[in-house]
Coordinates of N, CA, C and O in Angstrom, one line a residue:
X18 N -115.3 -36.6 41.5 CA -115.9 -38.0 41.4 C -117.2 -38.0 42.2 O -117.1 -37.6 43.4
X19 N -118.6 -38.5 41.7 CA -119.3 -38.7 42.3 C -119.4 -39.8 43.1 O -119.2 -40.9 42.8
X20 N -120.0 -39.1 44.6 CA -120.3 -40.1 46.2 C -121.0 -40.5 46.2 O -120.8 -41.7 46.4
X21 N -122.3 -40.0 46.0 CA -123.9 -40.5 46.6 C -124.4 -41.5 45.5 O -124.4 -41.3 44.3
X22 N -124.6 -42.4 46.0 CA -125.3 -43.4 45.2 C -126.0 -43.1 43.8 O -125.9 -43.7 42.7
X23 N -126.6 -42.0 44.1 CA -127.3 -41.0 42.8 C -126.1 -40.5 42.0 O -126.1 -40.7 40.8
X24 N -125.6 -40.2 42.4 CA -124.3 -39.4 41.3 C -123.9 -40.5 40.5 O -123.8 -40.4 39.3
X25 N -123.6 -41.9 41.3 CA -122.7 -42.6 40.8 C -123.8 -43.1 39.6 O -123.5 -43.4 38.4
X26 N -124.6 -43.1 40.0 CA -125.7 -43.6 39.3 C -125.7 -43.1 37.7 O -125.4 -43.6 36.7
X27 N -126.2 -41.5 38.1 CA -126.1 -40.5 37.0 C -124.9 -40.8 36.2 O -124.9 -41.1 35.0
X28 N -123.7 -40.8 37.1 CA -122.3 -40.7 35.8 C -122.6 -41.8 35.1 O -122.4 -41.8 33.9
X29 N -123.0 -42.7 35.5 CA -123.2 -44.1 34.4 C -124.2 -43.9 33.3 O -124.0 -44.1 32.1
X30 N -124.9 -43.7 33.7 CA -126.3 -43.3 32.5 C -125.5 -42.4 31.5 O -125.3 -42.7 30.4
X31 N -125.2 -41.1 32.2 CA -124.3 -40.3 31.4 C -123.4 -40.4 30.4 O -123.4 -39.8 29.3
X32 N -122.4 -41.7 30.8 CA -121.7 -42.3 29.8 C -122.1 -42.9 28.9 O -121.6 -42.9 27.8
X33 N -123.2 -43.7 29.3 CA -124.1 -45.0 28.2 C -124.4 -44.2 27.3 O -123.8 -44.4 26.3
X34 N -125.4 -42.7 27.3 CA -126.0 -41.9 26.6 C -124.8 -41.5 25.7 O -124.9 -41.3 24.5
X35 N -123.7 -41.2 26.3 CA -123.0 -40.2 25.2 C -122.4 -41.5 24.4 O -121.7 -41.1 23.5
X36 N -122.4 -42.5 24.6 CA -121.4 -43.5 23.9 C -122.5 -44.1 22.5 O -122.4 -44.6 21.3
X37 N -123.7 -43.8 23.4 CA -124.9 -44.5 22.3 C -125.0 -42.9 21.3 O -125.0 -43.0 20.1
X38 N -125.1 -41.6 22.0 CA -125.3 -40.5 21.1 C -123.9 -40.3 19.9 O -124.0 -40.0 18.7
X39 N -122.9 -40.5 20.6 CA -121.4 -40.6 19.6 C -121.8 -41.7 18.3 O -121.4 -41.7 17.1
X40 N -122.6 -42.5 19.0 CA -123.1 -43.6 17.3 C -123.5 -43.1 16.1 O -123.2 -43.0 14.9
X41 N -124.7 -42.8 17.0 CA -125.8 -42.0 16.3 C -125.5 -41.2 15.3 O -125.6 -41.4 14.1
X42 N -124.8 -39.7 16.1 CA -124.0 -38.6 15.7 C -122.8 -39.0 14.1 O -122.6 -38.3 13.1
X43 N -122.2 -40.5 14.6 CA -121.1 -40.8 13.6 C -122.4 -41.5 12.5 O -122.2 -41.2 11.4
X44 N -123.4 -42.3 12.6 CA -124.2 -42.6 11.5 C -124.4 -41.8 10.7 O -124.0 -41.8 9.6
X45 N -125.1 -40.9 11.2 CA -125.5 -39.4 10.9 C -124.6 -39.4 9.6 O -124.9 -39.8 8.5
X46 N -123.3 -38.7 10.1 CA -122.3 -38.0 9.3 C -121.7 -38.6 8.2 O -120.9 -38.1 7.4
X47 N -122.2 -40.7 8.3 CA -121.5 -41.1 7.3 C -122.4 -41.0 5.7 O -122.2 -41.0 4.5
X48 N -123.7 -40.9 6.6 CA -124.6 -40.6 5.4 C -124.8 -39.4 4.8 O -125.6 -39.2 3.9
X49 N -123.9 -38.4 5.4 CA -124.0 -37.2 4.9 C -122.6 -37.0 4.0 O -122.4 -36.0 3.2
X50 N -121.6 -38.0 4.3 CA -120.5 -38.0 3.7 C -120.5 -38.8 2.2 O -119.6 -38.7 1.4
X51 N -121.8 -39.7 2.0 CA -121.8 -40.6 1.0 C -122.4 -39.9 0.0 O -122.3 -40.2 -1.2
X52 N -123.0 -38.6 0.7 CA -123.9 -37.5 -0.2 C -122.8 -36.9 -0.9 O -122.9 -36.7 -2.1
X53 N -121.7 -36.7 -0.2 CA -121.1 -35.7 -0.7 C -120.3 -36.3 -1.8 O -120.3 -35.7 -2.9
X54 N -119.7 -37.5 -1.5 CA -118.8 -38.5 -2.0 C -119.5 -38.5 -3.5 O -118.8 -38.5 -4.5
X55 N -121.0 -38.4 -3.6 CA -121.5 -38.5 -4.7 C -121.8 -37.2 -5.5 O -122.0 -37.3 -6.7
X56 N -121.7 -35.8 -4.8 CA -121.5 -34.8 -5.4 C -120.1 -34.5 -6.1 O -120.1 -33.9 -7.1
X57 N -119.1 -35.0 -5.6 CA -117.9 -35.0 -5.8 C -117.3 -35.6 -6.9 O -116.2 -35.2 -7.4
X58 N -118.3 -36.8 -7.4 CA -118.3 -37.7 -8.5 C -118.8 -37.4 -9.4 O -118.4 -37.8 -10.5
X59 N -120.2 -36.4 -9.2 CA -120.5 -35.6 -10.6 C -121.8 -36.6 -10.7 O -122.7 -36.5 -11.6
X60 N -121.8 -37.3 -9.9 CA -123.2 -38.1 -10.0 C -124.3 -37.7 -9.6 O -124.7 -37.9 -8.4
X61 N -125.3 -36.9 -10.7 CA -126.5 -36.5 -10.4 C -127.1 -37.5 -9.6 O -127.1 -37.5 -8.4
X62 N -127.6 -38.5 -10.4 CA -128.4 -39.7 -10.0 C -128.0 -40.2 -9.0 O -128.9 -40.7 -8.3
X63 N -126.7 -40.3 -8.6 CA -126.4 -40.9 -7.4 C -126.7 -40.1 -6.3 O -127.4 -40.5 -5.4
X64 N -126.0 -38.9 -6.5 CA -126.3 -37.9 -5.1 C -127.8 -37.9 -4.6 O -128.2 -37.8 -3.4
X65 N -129.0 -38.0 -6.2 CA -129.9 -37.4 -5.3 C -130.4 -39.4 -4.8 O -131.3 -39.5 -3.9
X66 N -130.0 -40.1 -5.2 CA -130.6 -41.3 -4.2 C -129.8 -41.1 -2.8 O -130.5 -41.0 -1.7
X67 N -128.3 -40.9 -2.7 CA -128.4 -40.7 -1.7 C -128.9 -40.0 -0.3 O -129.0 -40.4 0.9
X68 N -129.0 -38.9 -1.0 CA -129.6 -37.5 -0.2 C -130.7 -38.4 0.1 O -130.7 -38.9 1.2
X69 N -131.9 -38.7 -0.7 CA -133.2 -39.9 0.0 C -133.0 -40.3 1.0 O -133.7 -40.2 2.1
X70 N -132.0 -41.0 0.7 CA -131.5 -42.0 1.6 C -131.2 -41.9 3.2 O -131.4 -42.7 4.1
X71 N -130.6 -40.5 2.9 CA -129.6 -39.9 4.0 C -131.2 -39.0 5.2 O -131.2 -39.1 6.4
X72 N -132.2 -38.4 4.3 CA -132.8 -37.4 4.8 C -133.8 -38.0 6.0 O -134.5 -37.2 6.6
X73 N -133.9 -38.6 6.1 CA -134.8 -39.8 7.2 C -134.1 -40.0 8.5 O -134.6 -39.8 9.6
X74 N -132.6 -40.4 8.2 CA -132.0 -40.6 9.1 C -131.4 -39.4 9.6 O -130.7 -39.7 10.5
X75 N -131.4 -38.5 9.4 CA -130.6 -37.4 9.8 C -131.9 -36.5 10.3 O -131.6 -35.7 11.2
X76 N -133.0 -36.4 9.9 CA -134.2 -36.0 10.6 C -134.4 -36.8 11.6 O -134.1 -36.2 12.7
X77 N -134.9 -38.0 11.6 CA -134.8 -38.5 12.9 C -133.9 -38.6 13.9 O -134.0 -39.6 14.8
X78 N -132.9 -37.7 14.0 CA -131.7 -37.4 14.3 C -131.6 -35.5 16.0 O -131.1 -35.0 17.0
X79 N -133.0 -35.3 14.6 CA -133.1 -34.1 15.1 C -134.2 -34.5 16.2 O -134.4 -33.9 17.3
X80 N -134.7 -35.4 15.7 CA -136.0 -36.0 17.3 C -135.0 -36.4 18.7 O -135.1 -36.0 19.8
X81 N -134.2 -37.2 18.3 CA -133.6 -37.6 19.0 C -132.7 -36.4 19.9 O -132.0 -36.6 20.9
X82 N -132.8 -35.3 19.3 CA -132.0 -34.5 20.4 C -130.4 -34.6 19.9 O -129.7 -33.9 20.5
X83 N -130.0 -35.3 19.0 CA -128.8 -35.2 18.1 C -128.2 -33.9 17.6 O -127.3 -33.2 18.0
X84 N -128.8 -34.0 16.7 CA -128.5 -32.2 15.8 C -129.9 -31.6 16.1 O -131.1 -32.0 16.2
X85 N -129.4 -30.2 16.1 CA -130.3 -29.2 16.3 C -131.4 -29.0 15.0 O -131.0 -29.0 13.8
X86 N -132.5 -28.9 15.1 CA -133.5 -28.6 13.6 C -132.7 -28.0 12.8 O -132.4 -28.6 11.7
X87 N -132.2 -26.6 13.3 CA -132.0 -25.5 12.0 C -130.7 -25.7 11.2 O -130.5 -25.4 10.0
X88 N -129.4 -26.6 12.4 CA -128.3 -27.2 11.6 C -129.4 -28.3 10.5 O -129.2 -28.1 9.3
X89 N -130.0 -29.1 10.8 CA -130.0 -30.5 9.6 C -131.3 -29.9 8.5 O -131.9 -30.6 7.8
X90 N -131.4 -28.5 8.5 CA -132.3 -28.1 7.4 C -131.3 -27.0 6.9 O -131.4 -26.7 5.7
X91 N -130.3 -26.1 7.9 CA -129.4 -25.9 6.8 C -128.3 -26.5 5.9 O -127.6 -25.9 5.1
X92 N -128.0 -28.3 6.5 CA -127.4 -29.3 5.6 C -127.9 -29.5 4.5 O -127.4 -29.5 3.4
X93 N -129.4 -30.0 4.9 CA -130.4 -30.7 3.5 C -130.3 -29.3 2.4 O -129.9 -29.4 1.2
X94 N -130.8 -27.9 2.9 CA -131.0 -27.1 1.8 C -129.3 -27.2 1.2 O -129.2 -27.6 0.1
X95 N -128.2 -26.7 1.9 CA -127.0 -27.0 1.1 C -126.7 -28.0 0.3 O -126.0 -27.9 -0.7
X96 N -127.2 -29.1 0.7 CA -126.6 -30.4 0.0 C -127.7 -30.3 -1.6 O -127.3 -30.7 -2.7
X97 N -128.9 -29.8 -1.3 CA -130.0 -30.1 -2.1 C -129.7 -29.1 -3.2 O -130.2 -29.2 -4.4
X98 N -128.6 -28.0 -2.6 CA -128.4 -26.9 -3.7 C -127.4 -27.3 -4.9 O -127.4 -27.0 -6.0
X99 N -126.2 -28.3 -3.8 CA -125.2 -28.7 -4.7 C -125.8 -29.4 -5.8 O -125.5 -29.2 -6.9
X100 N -126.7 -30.3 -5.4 CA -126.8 -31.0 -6.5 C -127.7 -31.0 -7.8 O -127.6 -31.7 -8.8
X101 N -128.9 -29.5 -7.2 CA -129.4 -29.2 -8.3 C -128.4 -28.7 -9.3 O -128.5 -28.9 -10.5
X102 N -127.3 -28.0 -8.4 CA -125.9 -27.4 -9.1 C -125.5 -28.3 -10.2 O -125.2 -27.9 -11.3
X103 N -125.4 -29.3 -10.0 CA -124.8 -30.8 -11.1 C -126.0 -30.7 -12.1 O -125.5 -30.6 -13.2
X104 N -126.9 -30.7 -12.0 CA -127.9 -31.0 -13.2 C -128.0 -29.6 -14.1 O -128.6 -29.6 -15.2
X105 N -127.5 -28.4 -13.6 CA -127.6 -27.6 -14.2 C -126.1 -27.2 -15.0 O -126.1 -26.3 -15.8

């Protein structure tokens, strides 16, 4: 447990951040799950509005120190493959 006024300090900040990054993180994934929800459906047109939709927020995701660059560009290229997959 932290003593020094600073520690106690830190643990709090610490918590706020990860409570506000767990948001983030779960936003993230629901828009990557609506992608999928729509590949699943066979829905060209839908998947690729959602993927639009999704790719903003999950990029700015990677500013934020959220997900790593190379995971959320090897999501978009997978997701982007599935669903050329559907049109073909």
């Amino acid at each position: 447990m932290a003593n020094t006024p600073q520690a106690k300090k830190r643990a709090r900040q610490n918590e706020k951040n990860r409570k506000h990054n767990a948001s983030l993180r779960s936003m993230a994934r629901t828009y990557l799950k609506k992608v999928n929800a729509q590949i699943e459906a066979g829905s060209y047109e839908g998947a690729q509005a959602a993927l639009k939709e999704a790719q903003p927020v999950i990029d700015s995701m990677v500013n934020k120190g959220i997900f790593a660059k190379n995971k959320v560009a090897r999501s978009k290229a997978r997701l982007n493959a599935k669903i050329k997959a559907l049109k073909a």
